[in-house]
Short mmCIF file of C-alpha atoms and ligand atoms in Angstrom, two decimals:
data_model
loop_
_atom_site.label_atom_id
_atom_site.label_comp_id
_atom_site.label_asym_id
_atom_site.label_seq_id
_atom_site.Cartn_x
_atom_site.Cartn_y
_atom_site.Cartn_z
CA MET A 1096 -25.82 14.02 -21.34
CA ASN A 1097 -24.19 16.08 -18.69
CA ARG A 1098 -23.98 19.81 -18.30
CA ARG A 1099 -21.68 21.98 -16.36
CA ASN A 1100 -23.26 23.99 -13.64
CA PHE A 1101 -22.32 27.61 -14.20
CA LEU A 1102 -22.89 28.83 -10.66
CA ARG A 1103 -19.51 30.32 -9.86
CA ALA A 1104 -18.36 32.50 -7.00
CA SER A 1105 -17.93 35.96 -8.51
CA ALA A 1106 -15.51 36.95 -5.74
CA TYR A 1107 -13.14 34.32 -6.98
CA LEU A 1108 -13.40 35.47 -10.60
CA SER A 1109 -12.02 38.89 -9.76
CA ALA A 1110 -9.40 37.42 -7.43
CA GLY A 1111 -8.12 35.30 -10.30
CA ALA A 1112 -7.52 38.19 -12.74
CA VAL A 1113 -3.92 38.90 -13.72
CA ALA A 1114 -2.99 42.54 -14.29
CA GLY A 1115 -2.07 43.30 -17.88
CA VAL A 1116 -2.93 39.87 -19.20
CA ARG A 1117 -6.23 39.21 -20.91
CA PRO A 1118 -7.15 35.59 -20.86
CA ALA A 1119 -7.25 34.15 -24.35
CA LEU A 1120 -9.87 31.65 -23.26
CA ALA A 1121 -12.92 32.18 -21.15
CA ALA A 1122 -11.89 29.96 -18.26
CA ASP A 1123 -14.19 27.08 -17.24
CA ALA A 1124 -11.62 26.32 -14.58
CA ASP A 1125 -9.31 28.53 -12.59
CA ILE A 1126 -6.36 26.74 -11.08
CA GLU A 1127 -4.01 28.34 -8.59
CA ILE A 1128 -0.75 26.61 -7.79
CA THR A 1129 1.56 27.49 -4.95
CA ALA A 1130 4.92 25.75 -5.23
CA GLN A 1131 6.49 26.36 -1.85
CA GLN A 1132 8.47 24.30 0.62
CA ALA A 1133 5.47 23.05 2.57
CA GLY A 1134 3.99 19.94 1.02
CA PRO A 1135 5.18 16.37 1.54
CA ILE A 1136 7.49 14.57 -0.85
CA ILE A 1137 5.51 12.26 -3.11
CA SER A 1138 7.16 8.92 -2.53
CA PRO A 1139 7.95 7.02 -5.74
CA HIS A 1140 6.42 4.04 -3.94
CA LEU A 1141 2.94 5.47 -4.54
CA TYR A 1142 3.45 4.30 -8.13
CA GLY A 1143 4.18 0.70 -7.11
CA GLN A 1144 3.20 -2.62 -8.64
CA PHE A 1145 1.70 -5.92 -7.55
CA ILE A 1146 2.44 -9.25 -9.23
CA GLU A 1147 0.94 -12.53 -8.07
CA HIS A 1148 1.11 -16.15 -9.15
CA LEU A 1149 -2.33 -15.88 -10.68
CA GLY A 1150 -3.41 -16.82 -14.20
CA GLY A 1151 -1.08 -15.17 -16.72
CA VAL A 1152 0.64 -12.66 -14.44
CA ILE A 1153 3.93 -14.40 -13.65
CA TYR A 1154 3.98 -17.27 -16.12
CA ASP A 1155 3.87 -15.98 -19.67
CA GLY A 1156 3.25 -12.41 -18.50
CA ILE A 1157 6.62 -11.79 -16.89
CA TRP A 1158 8.36 -15.15 -16.92
CA VAL A 1159 8.63 -16.71 -20.36
CA GLY A 1160 11.47 -19.06 -19.44
CA ARG A 1161 15.11 -19.14 -20.42
CA GLU A 1162 14.52 -21.34 -23.45
CA SER A 1163 11.72 -19.21 -24.86
CA LYS A 1164 11.79 -17.78 -28.39
CA ILE A 1165 10.30 -14.61 -26.92
CA ALA A 1166 13.04 -12.07 -26.21
CA ASN A 1167 14.01 -12.53 -22.58
CA ILE A 1168 16.68 -11.78 -20.03
CA ASP A 1169 17.36 -14.97 -18.09
CA GLY A 1170 13.74 -16.01 -18.58
CA ILE A 1171 12.15 -12.59 -17.93
CA ARG A 1172 10.30 -10.97 -20.83
CA THR A 1173 12.57 -8.22 -22.19
CA GLN A 1174 9.77 -5.95 -23.32
CA PHE A 1175 8.31 -6.04 -19.82
CA VAL A 1176 11.61 -4.98 -18.28
CA ASP A 1177 12.12 -2.21 -20.84
CA ASP A 1178 8.67 -0.77 -20.32
CA MET A 1179 8.87 -0.94 -16.55
CA LYS A 1180 12.18 0.89 -16.61
CA ARG A 1181 10.62 3.55 -18.78
CA ILE A 1182 8.12 4.36 -16.03
CA ALA A 1183 10.80 4.05 -13.32
CA VAL A 1184 8.96 1.28 -11.49
CA PRO A 1185 9.68 1.76 -7.77
CA ASN A 1186 8.71 -1.65 -6.36
CA TYR A 1187 6.98 -4.97 -6.87
CA ARG A 1188 4.76 -6.61 -4.30
CA TRP A 1189 5.04 -10.41 -4.60
CA PRO A 1190 4.08 -13.34 -4.47
CA GLY A 1191 0.44 -12.45 -3.65
CA GLY A 1192 -2.35 -11.77 -2.89
CA CYS A 1193 -4.25 -14.84 -1.85
CA PHE A 1194 -1.51 -16.99 -3.35
CA ALA A 1195 0.95 -15.77 -0.70
CA ASP A 1196 -0.91 -17.47 2.14
CA GLY A 1197 -0.41 -20.87 0.56
CA TYR A 1198 3.12 -20.25 -0.68
CA HIS A 1199 6.20 -21.86 0.84
CA TRP A 1200 9.29 -19.97 -0.24
CA ARG A 1201 11.53 -23.04 -0.07
CA ASP A 1202 9.59 -24.56 -2.98
CA GLY A 1203 11.00 -21.81 -5.20
CA ILE A 1204 14.75 -22.17 -4.61
CA GLY A 1205 17.43 -24.55 -5.88
CA ASN A 1206 17.69 -26.33 -9.21
CA PRO A 1207 14.55 -25.32 -11.16
CA ALA A 1208 14.26 -28.82 -12.66
CA LYS A 1209 13.95 -30.29 -9.17
CA ARG A 1210 11.51 -27.79 -7.70
CA PRO A 1211 8.19 -29.31 -6.64
CA ARG A 1212 4.96 -28.73 -8.49
CA THR A 1213 2.46 -27.48 -5.96
CA TYR A 1214 -1.14 -26.44 -5.53
CA ASN A 1215 -1.99 -22.85 -6.42
CA TYR A 1216 -4.78 -21.05 -4.54
CA TRP A 1217 -6.21 -19.85 -7.86
CA GLN A 1218 -6.77 -23.41 -9.07
CA ALA A 1219 -10.26 -23.20 -7.62
CA SER A 1220 -11.10 -20.35 -10.00
CA MET A 1221 -9.89 -22.08 -13.15
CA PRO A 1222 -12.43 -23.16 -15.77
CA LYS A 1223 -13.37 -26.80 -15.36
CA GLY A 1224 -10.70 -29.18 -16.63
CA LEU A 1225 -7.94 -26.55 -16.71
CA TYR A 1226 -5.17 -26.40 -14.14
CA GLU A 1227 -3.23 -23.71 -12.37
CA THR A 1228 -0.33 -25.85 -11.19
CA GLU A 1229 2.51 -23.97 -9.57
CA THR A 1230 5.82 -25.02 -11.13
CA ASN A 1231 7.86 -22.85 -8.76
CA GLU A 1232 10.12 -21.92 -11.66
CA PHE A 1233 9.81 -18.31 -10.56
CA GLY A 1234 11.02 -18.08 -6.96
CA ILE A 1235 12.78 -15.54 -4.78
CA HIS A 1236 16.01 -15.48 -6.84
CA GLU A 1237 14.12 -14.93 -10.09
CA PHE A 1238 11.99 -12.29 -8.38
CA MET A 1239 15.03 -10.46 -7.06
CA HIS A 1240 16.60 -10.63 -10.50
CA LEU A 1241 13.49 -8.95 -11.92
CA CYS A 1242 13.72 -6.23 -9.24
CA ARG A 1243 17.37 -5.60 -10.01
CA LEU A 1244 16.80 -5.52 -13.78
CA CYS A 1245 14.11 -2.89 -13.33
CA GLY A 1246 15.68 -0.96 -10.46
CA ALA A 1247 12.68 -1.77 -8.25
CA GLU A 1248 12.51 -2.56 -4.54
CA PRO A 1249 11.05 -5.85 -3.34
CA TYR A 1250 7.97 -5.94 -1.13
CA LEU A 1251 7.36 -9.51 0.08
CA ALA A 1252 4.08 -10.83 1.44
CA THR A 1253 4.53 -13.61 3.95
CA ASN A 1254 2.43 -16.69 4.45
CA MET A 1255 0.41 -16.44 7.65
CA ALA A 1256 -2.47 -18.74 6.87
CA SER A 1257 -0.57 -21.96 6.16
CA GLY A 1258 2.95 -21.02 7.26
CA GLY A 1259 4.24 -20.13 10.70
CA PRO A 1260 6.55 -17.55 12.25
CA GLN A 1261 9.58 -19.80 11.82
CA GLU A 1262 9.06 -20.12 8.07
CA PHE A 1263 8.73 -16.34 7.92
CA HIS A 1264 11.86 -15.69 9.97
CA ASP A 1265 13.84 -18.18 7.91
CA TRP A 1266 12.79 -16.36 4.78
CA VAL A 1267 13.96 -13.07 6.29
CA SER A 1268 17.33 -14.63 7.17
CA TYR A 1269 17.63 -16.22 3.74
CA CYS A 1270 17.04 -12.82 2.15
CA ASN A 1271 18.93 -10.51 4.44
CA ALA A 1272 21.62 -12.32 6.48
CA PRO A 1273 25.15 -11.14 5.63
CA PRO A 1274 27.29 -13.64 3.65
CA GLY A 1275 28.89 -16.38 5.68
CA THR A 1276 26.99 -15.71 8.90
CA VAL A 1277 24.18 -18.24 9.16
CA SER A 1278 23.56 -21.40 7.14
CA LEU A 1279 20.65 -19.78 5.31
CA ALA A 1280 23.05 -17.14 3.95
CA ASP A 1281 25.33 -19.95 2.72
CA GLU A 1282 22.39 -21.62 1.05
CA ARG A 1283 21.45 -18.35 -0.65
CA ALA A 1284 25.03 -18.08 -1.94
CA GLU A 1285 24.94 -21.67 -3.21
CA ASN A 1286 21.79 -20.73 -5.11
CA GLY A 1287 23.55 -17.89 -6.85
CA ASP A 1288 23.24 -14.83 -4.63
CA LYS A 1289 26.07 -14.32 -2.22
CA GLN A 1290 25.05 -10.77 -1.37
CA PRO A 1291 21.92 -10.25 0.72
CA PHE A 1292 18.77 -9.14 -1.06
CA GLY A 1293 18.24 -6.32 1.44
CA VAL A 1294 14.47 -6.64 1.60
CA GLN A 1295 12.98 -3.80 3.63
CA PHE A 1296 9.24 -4.10 2.99
CA TRP A 1297 7.49 -7.09 4.57
CA GLY A 1298 3.78 -7.65 4.41
CA VAL A 1299 2.72 -9.72 7.39
CA GLY A 1300 -0.06 -11.71 5.75
CA ASN A 1301 -2.58 -10.65 3.12
CA GLU A 1302 -6.32 -10.14 3.54
CA SER A 1303 -6.29 -12.10 6.78
CA TRP A 1304 -10.01 -11.37 7.09
CA GLY A 1305 -10.54 -13.49 3.96
CA CYS A 1306 -8.31 -15.82 1.95
CA GLY A 1307 -5.43 -15.10 4.33
CA GLY A 1308 -6.89 -16.99 7.28
CA ASP A 1309 -10.47 -15.80 7.79
CA MET A 1310 -9.57 -14.13 11.10
CA THR A 1311 -11.13 -11.48 13.27
CA PRO A 1312 -9.02 -8.35 13.79
CA GLU A 1313 -8.29 -9.52 17.33
CA GLU A 1314 -7.10 -12.94 16.17
CA TYR A 1315 -4.96 -11.32 13.52
CA ALA A 1316 -3.43 -8.85 15.98
CA MET A 1317 -2.36 -11.73 18.20
CA LEU A 1318 -0.79 -13.61 15.31
CA TYR A 1319 0.84 -10.44 14.00
CA ARG A 1320 2.64 -10.00 17.32
CA ARG A 1321 3.91 -13.58 17.18
CA PHE A 1322 5.14 -13.09 13.64
CA VAL A 1323 7.05 -9.87 14.24
CA THR A 1324 8.44 -10.18 17.76
CA GLN A 1325 11.31 -12.50 16.79
CA PHE A 1326 11.90 -10.86 13.42
CA PRO A 1327 15.64 -11.31 12.63
CA ALA A 1328 17.31 -7.93 13.01
CA TYR A 1329 19.38 -7.75 9.85
CA ASP A 1330 19.82 -4.68 7.71
CA PRO A 1331 17.86 -2.92 6.41
CA LYS A 1332 15.56 -1.99 9.25
CA PRO A 1333 12.28 -3.58 8.20
CA PHE A 1334 9.14 -1.73 7.28
CA LEU A 1335 6.41 -4.04 8.60
CA VAL A 1336 3.00 -3.90 7.00
CA ALA A 1337 -0.02 -5.23 8.86
CA VAL A 1338 -3.14 -6.43 7.10
CA GLY A 1339 -5.73 -3.69 6.95
CA PRO A 1340 -9.29 -3.31 5.79
CA ARG A 1341 -11.31 -4.32 2.78
CA GLY A 1342 -11.81 -0.67 1.83
CA HIS A 1343 -14.36 -1.41 -0.86
CA ALA A 1344 -16.79 -2.87 1.67
CA LYS A 1345 -19.98 -0.79 1.96
CA ASP A 1346 -19.00 0.41 5.45
CA LEU A 1347 -15.36 0.81 4.34
CA ASP A 1348 -14.51 -1.92 6.85
CA LEU A 1349 -13.64 0.60 9.54
CA GLY A 1350 -14.38 -2.16 12.06
CA TRP A 1351 -11.21 -3.96 11.00
CA THR A 1352 -8.96 -0.93 11.47
CA ASN A 1353 -10.52 -0.07 14.83
CA GLY A 1354 -10.52 -3.68 15.99
CA PHE A 1355 -6.90 -4.27 15.01
CA PHE A 1356 -5.49 -1.14 16.61
CA ALA A 1357 -7.60 -1.58 19.72
CA ALA A 1358 -6.17 -5.09 20.08
CA MET A 1359 -2.65 -3.76 19.63
CA GLN A 1360 -3.02 -1.30 22.55
CA GLY A 1361 -2.26 -2.07 26.17
CA GLY A 1362 1.51 -2.12 26.30
CA HIS A 1363 2.16 -4.37 23.31
CA ARG A 1364 5.48 -3.43 21.82
CA SER A 1365 5.13 -4.75 18.27
CA ARG A 1366 5.68 -2.15 15.64
CA VAL A 1367 3.25 -1.52 12.80
CA ASP A 1368 4.88 0.67 10.17
CA GLY A 1369 2.21 0.33 7.53
CA LEU A 1370 -1.44 -0.66 7.38
CA SER A 1371 -2.41 -2.32 4.13
CA VAL A 1372 -5.67 -1.03 2.63
CA HIS A 1373 -7.25 -2.74 -0.34
CA TYR A 1374 -9.57 -0.63 -2.39
CA TYR A 1375 -11.03 -2.11 -5.53
CA THR A 1376 -13.42 -0.08 -7.63
CA ASP A 1377 -15.55 -3.12 -7.41
CA PHE A 1378 -17.97 -3.80 -10.26
CA ARG A 1379 -17.76 -7.60 -10.01
CA ASN A 1380 -21.37 -8.03 -9.02
CA THR A 1381 -22.84 -5.56 -11.48
CA PRO A 1382 -23.75 -5.74 -15.17
CA GLU A 1383 -20.87 -3.34 -15.99
CA ARG A 1384 -18.58 -4.71 -18.67
CA VAL A 1385 -14.95 -3.86 -19.37
CA ALA A 1386 -15.10 -2.57 -22.90
CA THR A 1387 -18.78 -2.19 -23.75
CA PHE A 1388 -20.52 0.54 -21.80
CA ASP A 1389 -22.54 3.73 -22.01
CA ALA A 1390 -22.20 7.15 -20.40
CA ARG A 1391 -23.65 5.85 -17.13
CA GLY A 1392 -20.98 3.20 -16.92
CA TRP A 1393 -18.27 5.70 -17.78
CA TYR A 1394 -19.20 8.05 -14.97
CA ASP A 1395 -20.09 5.38 -12.42
CA VAL A 1396 -16.64 3.77 -12.66
CA ILE A 1397 -14.72 7.04 -12.39
CA ARG A 1398 -16.97 8.30 -9.57
CA GLU A 1399 -16.50 5.07 -7.66
CA GLY A 1400 -12.75 5.50 -8.06
CA LEU A 1401 -13.02 8.90 -6.39
CA ARG A 1402 -14.17 7.10 -3.23
CA THR A 1403 -10.51 6.19 -2.71
CA GLU A 1404 -10.18 9.59 -1.06
CA THR A 1405 -12.90 8.86 1.50
CA VAL A 1406 -11.33 5.50 2.28
CA ILE A 1407 -7.95 7.12 2.90
CA GLN A 1408 -9.37 9.91 5.02
CA GLN A 1409 -11.61 7.73 7.15
CA HIS A 1410 -9.04 5.06 7.92
CA TRP A 1411 -6.42 7.70 8.62
CA ALA A 1412 -8.79 9.35 11.08
CA ALA A 1413 -9.55 5.98 12.73
CA MET A 1414 -5.83 5.20 13.06
CA GLY A 1415 -5.23 8.62 14.61
CA LYS A 1416 -7.38 7.66 17.60
CA TYR A 1417 -4.85 4.99 18.60
CA ASP A 1418 -1.73 6.48 17.08
CA PRO A 1419 -2.00 10.28 17.30
CA GLU A 1420 1.60 10.68 16.10
CA HIS A 1421 0.69 8.67 13.01
CA HIS A 1422 3.69 6.38 13.12
CA THR A 1423 1.71 3.92 11.00
CA ARG A 1424 1.23 4.97 7.39
CA LEU A 1425 -1.24 3.66 4.85
CA ILE A 1426 -0.16 1.14 2.21
CA VAL A 1427 -2.78 0.87 -0.54
CA ASP A 1428 -1.26 -2.34 -1.80
CA GLU A 1429 -4.16 -3.45 -3.98
CA TRP A 1430 -6.24 -1.04 -6.04
CA GLY A 1431 -7.87 -0.97 -9.44
CA VAL A 1432 -11.15 -1.43 -11.30
CA TRP A 1433 -12.43 -4.98 -11.06
CA TYR A 1434 -15.16 -5.97 -13.52
CA ARG A 1435 -17.18 -9.15 -13.66
CA ARG A 1436 -15.68 -12.11 -15.44
CA GLY A 1437 -16.16 -13.01 -19.08
CA GLU A 1438 -13.79 -10.84 -21.10
CA GLU A 1439 -10.45 -12.52 -20.30
CA ILE A 1440 -7.87 -12.65 -23.12
CA ALA A 1441 -7.89 -16.46 -22.73
CA PRO A 1442 -9.63 -18.78 -20.25
CA THR A 1443 -6.54 -19.50 -18.14
CA TYR A 1444 -5.54 -15.84 -17.96
CA LEU A 1445 -7.74 -15.37 -14.93
CA LEU A 1446 -9.03 -11.87 -14.24
CA SER A 1447 -7.32 -10.40 -17.33
CA GLN A 1448 -9.35 -7.41 -18.53
CA PRO A 1449 -9.12 -5.52 -21.87
CA LEU A 1450 -9.03 -2.08 -20.28
CA THR A 1451 -10.06 1.14 -21.99
CA LEU A 1452 -9.66 4.88 -21.82
CA ARG A 1453 -12.17 4.88 -18.94
CA ASP A 1454 -9.73 2.91 -16.79
CA ALA A 1455 -6.94 5.30 -17.74
CA LEU A 1456 -8.96 8.24 -16.46
CA HIS A 1457 -9.76 6.26 -13.32
CA THR A 1458 -6.02 5.75 -12.85
CA ALA A 1459 -5.30 9.44 -13.27
CA VAL A 1460 -7.85 10.57 -10.69
CA THR A 1461 -6.59 7.88 -8.32
CA PHE A 1462 -3.01 9.11 -8.65
CA ASP A 1463 -4.13 12.67 -8.03
CA ILE A 1464 -5.73 11.45 -4.80
CA PHE A 1465 -2.57 9.56 -3.80
CA ASN A 1466 -0.47 12.64 -4.49
CA ARG A 1467 -2.76 14.88 -2.48
CA HIS A 1468 -2.51 12.46 0.45
CA ALA A 1469 1.21 11.81 0.15
CA ASP A 1470 1.59 12.65 3.84
CA LYS A 1471 -0.55 9.62 4.77
CA ILE A 1472 0.34 7.00 2.17
CA ALA A 1473 3.76 5.36 2.16
CA MET A 1474 3.11 3.01 -0.75
CA ALA A 1475 0.46 1.95 -3.25
CA ASN A 1476 0.49 -1.03 -5.62
CA VAL A 1477 -1.73 -1.39 -8.62
CA ALA A 1478 -3.48 -4.76 -8.88
CA GLN A 1479 -1.99 -6.13 -10.99
CA THR A 1480 0.80 -5.16 -13.37
CA ILE A 1481 0.15 -7.54 -16.23
CA ASN A 1482 -2.72 -9.78 -17.40
CA CYS A 1483 -4.83 -9.23 -14.29
CA ILE A 1484 -7.47 -6.68 -13.24
CA HIS A 1485 -6.09 -3.11 -13.60
CA SER A 1486 -3.12 -4.01 -15.77
CA LEU A 1487 -0.53 -1.93 -17.55
CA PHE A 1488 0.01 -4.72 -20.08
CA LEU A 1489 -1.61 -7.69 -21.74
CA ALA A 1490 0.71 -10.42 -22.98
CA GLN A 1491 0.20 -13.84 -24.45
CA GLY A 1492 3.09 -15.68 -26.05
CA ASP A 1493 4.76 -13.30 -28.46
CA ARG A 1494 1.83 -10.87 -28.39
CA PHE A 1495 2.10 -7.85 -26.16
CA ALA A 1496 0.12 -4.64 -25.70
CA ARG A 1497 0.30 -1.71 -23.33
CA THR A 1498 -3.10 -0.81 -21.97
CA PRO A 1499 -4.18 2.86 -21.71
CA VAL A 1500 -3.38 2.58 -17.99
CA TYR A 1501 0.32 2.19 -18.78
CA TYR A 1502 0.46 5.66 -20.27
CA ILE A 1503 -0.89 7.27 -17.12
CA PHE A 1504 2.08 5.85 -15.20
CA GLU A 1505 4.28 7.44 -17.83
CA MET A 1506 2.49 10.79 -17.59
CA TYR A 1507 2.70 10.89 -13.79
CA ARG A 1508 6.30 9.75 -13.60
CA ASN A 1509 7.66 13.21 -12.79
CA HIS A 1510 5.52 13.47 -9.66
CA MET A 1511 7.72 10.80 -8.11
CA GLN A 1512 10.12 12.17 -5.52
CA SER A 1513 8.74 15.68 -6.09
CA GLN A 1514 7.18 17.90 -3.51
CA LEU A 1515 3.42 18.28 -3.46
CA ALA A 1516 2.39 21.80 -4.45
CA GLN A 1517 -0.79 23.38 -3.22
CA MET A 1518 -3.40 23.38 -5.96
CA ASN A 1519 -6.79 25.05 -5.80
CA ILE A 1520 -9.17 24.16 -8.60
CA ARG A 1521 -12.26 26.25 -9.11
CA CYS A 1522 -14.42 24.41 -11.61
CA ASP A 1523 -18.11 23.74 -11.88
CA GLU A 1524 -19.37 20.34 -10.97
CA LEU A 1525 -20.63 18.01 -13.65
CA LYS A 1526 -24.16 16.67 -13.57
CA VAL A 1527 -23.83 13.17 -14.93
CA PRO A 1528 -26.02 10.16 -15.65
CA SER A 1529 -25.64 7.12 -13.43
CA ARG A 1530 -27.24 3.73 -13.06
CA ASN A 1531 -28.75 5.07 -9.85
CA GLY A 1532 -30.24 8.22 -11.37
CA ASP A 1533 -28.44 11.53 -11.88
CA ALA A 1534 -25.31 12.33 -9.94
CA THR A 1535 -22.66 15.01 -9.67
CA MET A 1536 -18.89 14.86 -9.74
CA PRO A 1537 -15.96 17.27 -9.91
CA GLY A 1538 -15.54 18.79 -13.37
CA LEU A 1539 -11.79 18.54 -13.14
CA SER A 1540 -9.34 16.52 -11.07
CA GLY A 1541 -5.68 17.27 -10.64
CA SER A 1542 -2.49 17.50 -8.64
CA ALA A 1543 0.77 19.40 -8.89
CA SER A 1544 4.29 18.88 -7.61
CA PHE A 1545 7.66 20.52 -8.04
CA ASN A 1546 11.25 19.46 -8.04
CA GLY A 1547 13.61 22.41 -8.07
CA LYS A 1548 12.38 24.61 -10.93
CA ASN A 1549 10.33 21.87 -12.56
CA LEU A 1550 6.62 21.87 -11.95
CA THR A 1551 4.46 18.89 -12.93
CA VAL A 1552 0.72 19.46 -13.30
CA THR A 1553 -1.68 16.64 -14.11
CA LEU A 1554 -5.33 17.29 -14.94
CA THR A 1555 -8.26 15.07 -15.91
CA ASN A 1556 -11.41 16.19 -17.64
CA PRO A 1557 -13.94 13.34 -17.18
CA SER A 1558 -16.70 14.95 -19.26
CA LEU A 1559 -17.93 12.99 -22.27
CA ASP A 1560 -19.40 16.17 -23.76
CA SER A 1561 -17.28 19.23 -23.28
CA SER A 1562 -13.72 20.43 -23.12
CA VAL A 1563 -12.50 22.53 -20.21
CA ALA A 1564 -10.81 25.85 -20.77
CA ALA A 1565 -8.43 26.05 -17.84
CA ARG A 1566 -6.38 28.97 -16.67
CA ILE A 1567 -3.44 27.91 -14.52
CA ARG A 1568 -1.79 30.57 -12.41
CA LEU A 1569 1.32 30.32 -10.27
CA THR A 1570 0.89 32.36 -7.11
CA THR A 1571 4.62 33.01 -6.80
CA GLY A 1572 7.17 33.31 -9.58
CA SER A 1573 6.68 32.91 -13.27
CA ILE A 1574 6.81 30.17 -15.85
CA VAL A 1575 9.57 30.22 -18.44
CA GLU A 1576 8.49 27.41 -20.70
CA GLY A 1577 6.16 24.47 -20.84
CA ARG A 1578 5.44 21.27 -22.67
CA GLY A 1579 2.89 18.56 -22.19
CA SER A 1580 1.37 15.27 -23.20
CA ILE A 1581 -2.20 14.11 -23.55
CA LEU A 1582 -4.03 10.79 -23.44
CA THR A 1583 -7.41 10.64 -25.09
CA HIS A 1584 -9.26 9.07 -28.00
CA SER A 1585 -12.35 9.85 -30.04
CA GLU A 1586 -14.08 6.76 -28.57
CA MET A 1587 -14.59 6.55 -24.81
CA ASN A 1588 -14.23 2.77 -24.84
CA ALA A 1589 -11.06 2.63 -26.96
CA GLY A 1590 -8.37 0.26 -25.82
CA ASN A 1591 -5.26 -1.48 -27.12
CA THR A 1592 -5.49 -5.02 -28.35
CA PHE A 1593 -2.85 -7.42 -29.65
CA ASP A 1594 -3.99 -6.59 -33.18
CA ARG A 1595 -4.19 -2.84 -32.59
CA PRO A 1596 -1.65 -2.18 -29.84
CA ASN A 1597 -1.28 1.55 -30.57
CA GLU A 1598 -4.89 2.63 -30.67
CA VAL A 1599 -4.62 4.64 -27.44
CA LYS A 1600 -1.28 6.29 -26.85
CA LEU A 1601 0.31 9.51 -25.73
CA ALA A 1602 0.42 12.57 -27.94
CA PRO A 1603 2.26 15.86 -27.42
CA PHE A 1604 0.16 18.64 -25.89
CA PRO A 1605 1.31 22.15 -26.76
CA VAL A 1606 1.61 24.60 -23.88
CA THR A 1607 2.08 28.35 -24.19
CA VAL A 1608 2.98 30.41 -21.16
CA ARG A 1609 2.66 34.10 -20.38
CA GLY A 1610 4.23 35.34 -17.19
CA ASN A 1611 2.84 33.27 -14.38
CA VAL A 1612 -0.08 31.96 -16.39
CA THR A 1613 -0.77 29.23 -18.87
CA GLU A 1614 -4.10 28.71 -20.54
CA ILE A 1615 -5.02 25.37 -21.97
CA SER A 1616 -8.05 23.64 -23.35
CA ILE A 1617 -8.43 20.10 -22.06
CA PRO A 1618 -10.49 18.07 -24.51
CA LYS A 1619 -13.34 15.93 -23.29
CA HIS A 1620 -12.44 12.58 -21.69
CA ALA A 1621 -8.76 13.38 -21.53
CA VAL A 1622 -5.79 13.45 -19.18
CA VAL A 1623 -3.04 16.01 -19.64
CA SER A 1624 0.35 16.22 -18.02
CA LEU A 1625 2.24 19.51 -18.10
CA GLN A 1626 5.91 20.10 -17.42
CA LEU A 1627 6.41 23.74 -16.59
CA ARG A 1628 9.79 25.29 -15.99
CA MET A 1629 9.69 28.02 -13.36
CA ALA A 1630 12.00 31.06 -13.42
O1 AHR B 3164 -5.68 -9.19 -6.94
C1 AHR B 3164 -6.47 -10.36 -6.89
C2 AHR B 3164 -6.82 -10.75 -5.47
O2 AHR B 3164 -7.60 -9.76 -4.89
C3 AHR B 3164 -5.68 -10.90 -4.51
O3 AHR B 3164 -5.06 -12.15 -4.61
C4 AHR B 3164 -6.34 -10.75 -3.17
O4 AHR B 3164 -5.47 -10.24 -2.20
C5 AHR B 3164 -7.50 -9.82 -3.47
O5 AHR B 3164 -8.68 -10.27 -2.96
#
């Protein structure tokens, strides 16, 4: 059981009163929002995706094949495309992950029937006797087709561990050289795409401290310079992402960030536009299970997710020592809750997890953190979009389900390309149970943004016991009308399965406004998204 701590600053209570308006609810939370031209634009790329050749992500998840009975567009699952368009997917990171450092892009072009079958990094994780053979049916052209169908930008991860700079530069030319200029552009045209792909985002390696080459930051910095110095200068100007820390390490892996930037000092001219940070809410080595848990598990997972903010702040501060202008931005290109194995939808669908409402709330508080740090983060990519870790979907053959996480992307959609508004939440902390004894956590999480007269407010009440009566006040201007949506369920561990795909879904959330105030009651374990129209 948790209880809210009712120690509240009385000075604030009087400051929050609105003349002539008597609050209809005794407020547990007072929220002040200032929508002025000061905050950063929340890049749509903070709501990005990650898809890897791993288990059931690409094959069967996204790619069902042109001859499939499952509805598809040139081999790509139609339902996937439709749902991704619905949340205005901004980008896909591909082809990995660890897979990327063993991937040779040439294997995935040309006549699909003649493409080689190759070793896949994830083979080693397959159950005994089962194989993860890479057919290379889904290569760069198929990937770009997916991006175009969804209106998403490509973010390619290059192979540093088993490929060299030349292979990388050839891939860049193949993707971006204007038609008829170099032979690689002709080859691209012969393979069906005369026009360049226009890839801007390039990840130079992946987890080079681990599966991507097992390097020290100094070794990686040297290789990074070799990879980017001769980068072919086609349009668009590239955004180069260097491998960053394993943020979920106990010490946040600050040694990597410091070591890398220190090694890049001293007159080196190589640009680093982004530093990739991976932050998994990592429960792999704990007894925590995906869909069977108690209150301790509920709070522990969401609280661990809140550490994302510390990771962002600490690495940003470390980077500032070497780059006071902050040219380099953070790219959180792998994040999500990662549980121990054993609950996959099928043995070969490696790392697939039947997520629940708990993971949806984790997603919401993570997005609020990303929004609040939109000045530091240029991109974030959930790991991974379908059938793997923190997925938006589960799919197997003709069976398909949106997880509760999908709906959070839908609820937060209007934050994209909006301007961060200042939001002050006054709410008592929660005292909550934990596997490590009692703990505390914020009683409410949220963020707000505006786009012209439209204000988006997202709020999460993590309590398993009590609703939050919240009074939201605009410091300037008034609210003309409002509407909202809510994601919750009577059971904290509810999720969507193939048999019950609509168990957890969005519902309308009524909003009444009076002047510059709206008062709402956020049920326990719920996320709400409000669309308020300002005068
Ligand atoms: O997302 C699964 C794996 O997690 C990725 O391949 C790797 O980059 C990370 O360790």
